[in-house]
């Protein structure tokens, strides 16, 4: 991450009188279409001031989603359902073993600065990965969070091999965010071969997961790390009930 982006994302704290962010962990697999509708409803109520900000942690059945910059040629197979996500970014895969964190925050209570917000999301993911001794970083010409792979062949011009371990794709309406981030814990990485993930096709750039890197962690352990890393950047959280609350 560049120095300027580090300065932008040191924190993204709310106004002093704001309530804690609801922290919701969904059980089982969450239907993607249902998740999108639930986020739409929540975002509208958060913008009206009738609902608390939320982080909603889910896992989805295997599927591909297309962001607003997705290119048709980057979908290499139709073996899984494909959804138009409406978020920023290109194609990505969601499925069991991947923690998706939908982030519904009111930037009017924080800062109306989209670049700083994305930088804060990156900083959050990097801090969570560090709790498992995994180095994460960003690249100015790529989206998401990456990690070095010294065990893999370099690129054709000697570039170091790097794998993507976490993705970011957000949308804002009335300055309320929805969609969010995902971190690969132990998904079936073979499904990423059905797309050009986030438009990245270079031979020395791939996709990895915590388990692929040798970190034998569970989803609850990742959830604890995400919450621990979230609060210094975005503020206090409180455990809340499920998505029908």
mmCIF file with all atom_site columns, N, CA, C and O in Angstrom, residues 8 82 132 144 165 180 182 187 193 206 210 228:
data_model
loop_
_atom_site.group_PDB
_atom_site.id
_atom_site.type_symbol
_atom_site.label_atom_id
_atom_site.label_alt_id
_atom_site.label_comp_id
_atom_site.label_asym_id
_atom_site.label_entity_id
_atom_site.label_seq_id
_atom_site.pdbx_PDB_ins_code
_atom_site.Cartn_x
_atom_site.Cartn_y
_atom_site.Cartn_z
_atom_site.occupancy
_atom_site.B_iso_or_equiv
_atom_site.pdbx_formal_charge
_atom_site.auth_seq_id
_atom_site.auth_comp_id
_atom_site.auth_asym_id
_atom_site.auth_atom_id
_atom_site.pdbx_PDB_model_num
ATOM 1  N N  . UNK A 1 8   ? -4.639  7.743   4.405   1.00 0.00 ? 8   UNK A N  1
ATOM 2  C CA . UNK A 1 8   ? -6.077  7.856   4.245   1.00 0.00 ? 8   UNK A CA 1
ATOM 3  C C  . UNK A 1 8   ? -6.844  6.906   5.157   1.00 0.00 ? 8   UNK A C  1
ATOM 4  O O  . UNK A 1 8   ? -7.934  7.210   5.610   1.00 0.00 ? 8   UNK A O  1
ATOM 5  N N  . UNK A 1 82  ? -24.520 -17.585 -12.318 1.00 0.00 ? 82  UNK A N  1
ATOM 6  C CA . UNK A 1 82  ? -23.869 -16.282 -12.447 1.00 0.00 ? 82  UNK A CA 1
ATOM 7  C C  . UNK A 1 82  ? -24.879 -15.204 -12.077 1.00 0.00 ? 82  UNK A C  1
ATOM 8  O O  . UNK A 1 82  ? -26.011 -15.206 -12.577 1.00 0.00 ? 82  UNK A O  1
ATOM 9  N N  . UNK A 1 132 ? -2.781  -14.079 11.573  1.00 0.00 ? 132 UNK A N  1
ATOM 10 C CA . UNK A 1 132 ? -2.410  -15.456 11.240  1.00 0.00 ? 132 UNK A CA 1
ATOM 11 C C  . UNK A 1 132 ? -1.000  -15.526 10.642  1.00 0.00 ? 132 UNK A C  1
ATOM 12 O O  . UNK A 1 132 ? -0.636  -16.515 10.010  1.00 0.00 ? 132 UNK A O  1
ATOM 13 N N  . UNK A 1 144 ? -8.054  -5.644  -4.442  1.00 0.00 ? 144 UNK A N  1
ATOM 14 C CA . UNK A 1 144 ? -7.977  -6.716  -3.465  1.00 0.00 ? 144 UNK A CA 1
ATOM 15 C C  . UNK A 1 144 ? -6.688  -6.727  -2.687  1.00 0.00 ? 144 UNK A C  1
ATOM 16 O O  . UNK A 1 144 ? -5.856  -5.817  -2.769  1.00 0.00 ? 144 UNK A O  1
ATOM 17 N N  . UNK A 1 165 ? -5.678  -13.172 -2.007  1.00 0.00 ? 165 UNK A N  1
ATOM 18 C CA . UNK A 1 165 ? -6.287  -13.907 -0.907  1.00 0.00 ? 165 UNK A CA 1
ATOM 19 C C  . UNK A 1 165 ? -7.582  -13.259 -0.418  1.00 0.00 ? 165 UNK A C  1
ATOM 20 O O  . UNK A 1 165 ? -8.387  -13.900 0.246   1.00 0.00 ? 165 UNK A O  1
ATOM 21 N N  . UNK A 1 180 ? -19.172 -5.646  -0.015  1.00 0.00 ? 180 UNK A N  1
ATOM 22 C CA . UNK A 1 180 ? -18.088 -5.556  0.962   1.00 0.00 ? 180 UNK A CA 1
ATOM 23 C C  . UNK A 1 180 ? -16.845 -6.308  0.564   1.00 0.00 ? 180 UNK A C  1
ATOM 24 O O  . UNK A 1 180 ? -16.268 -6.028  -0.494  1.00 0.00 ? 180 UNK A O  1
ATOM 25 N N  . UNK A 1 182 ? -14.347 -10.199 0.833   1.00 0.00 ? 182 UNK A N  1
ATOM 26 C CA . UNK A 1 182 ? -14.317 -11.649 1.054   1.00 0.00 ? 182 UNK A CA 1
ATOM 27 C C  . UNK A 1 182 ? -12.881 -12.068 1.297   1.00 0.00 ? 182 UNK A C  1
ATOM 28 O O  . UNK A 1 182 ? -11.939 -11.468 0.757   1.00 0.00 ? 182 UNK A O  1
ATOM 29 N N  . UNK A 1 187 ? -11.836 -22.299 0.470   1.00 0.00 ? 187 UNK A N  1
ATOM 30 C CA . UNK A 1 187 ? -12.758 -22.596 -0.623  1.00 0.00 ? 187 UNK A CA 1
ATOM 31 C C  . UNK A 1 187 ? -12.125 -23.584 -1.603  1.00 0.00 ? 187 UNK A C  1
ATOM 32 O O  . UNK A 1 187 ? -10.917 -23.852 -1.551  1.00 0.00 ? 187 UNK A O  1
ATOM 33 N N  . UNK A 1 193 ? -10.774 -21.084 -11.637 1.00 0.00 ? 193 UNK A N  1
ATOM 34 C CA . UNK A 1 193 ? -10.327 -21.304 -13.021 1.00 0.00 ? 193 UNK A CA 1
ATOM 35 C C  . UNK A 1 193 ? -11.456 -21.115 -14.022 1.00 0.00 ? 193 UNK A C  1
ATOM 36 O O  . UNK A 1 193 ? -11.212 -21.060 -15.224 1.00 0.00 ? 193 UNK A O  1
ATOM 37 N N  . UNK A 1 206 ? -2.041  -15.450 -9.062  1.00 0.00 ? 206 UNK A N  1
ATOM 38 C CA . UNK A 1 206 ? -3.068  -16.455 -8.882  1.00 0.00 ? 206 UNK A CA 1
ATOM 39 C C  . UNK A 1 206 ? -3.979  -16.138 -7.717  1.00 0.00 ? 206 UNK A C  1
ATOM 40 O O  . UNK A 1 206 ? -4.098  -14.994 -7.282  1.00 0.00 ? 206 UNK A O  1
ATOM 41 N N  . UNK A 1 210 ? -6.114  -19.186 3.074   1.00 0.00 ? 210 UNK A N  1
ATOM 42 C CA . UNK A 1 210 ? -5.345  -19.387 4.297   1.00 0.00 ? 210 UNK A CA 1
ATOM 43 C C  . UNK A 1 210 ? -4.887  -20.838 4.431   1.00 0.00 ? 210 UNK A C  1
ATOM 44 O O  . UNK A 1 210 ? -3.735  -21.109 4.774   1.00 0.00 ? 210 UNK A O  1
ATOM 45 N N  . UNK A 1 228 ? -11.663 -8.457  15.566  1.00 0.00 ? 228 UNK A N  1
ATOM 46 C CA . UNK A 1 228 ? -10.572 -7.815  16.304  1.00 0.00 ? 228 UNK A CA 1
ATOM 47 C C  . UNK A 1 228 ? -9.901  -6.740  15.468  1.00 0.00 ? 228 UNK A C  1
ATOM 48 O O  . UNK A 1 228 ? -9.541  -5.666  15.979  1.00 0.00 ? 228 UNK A O  1
#
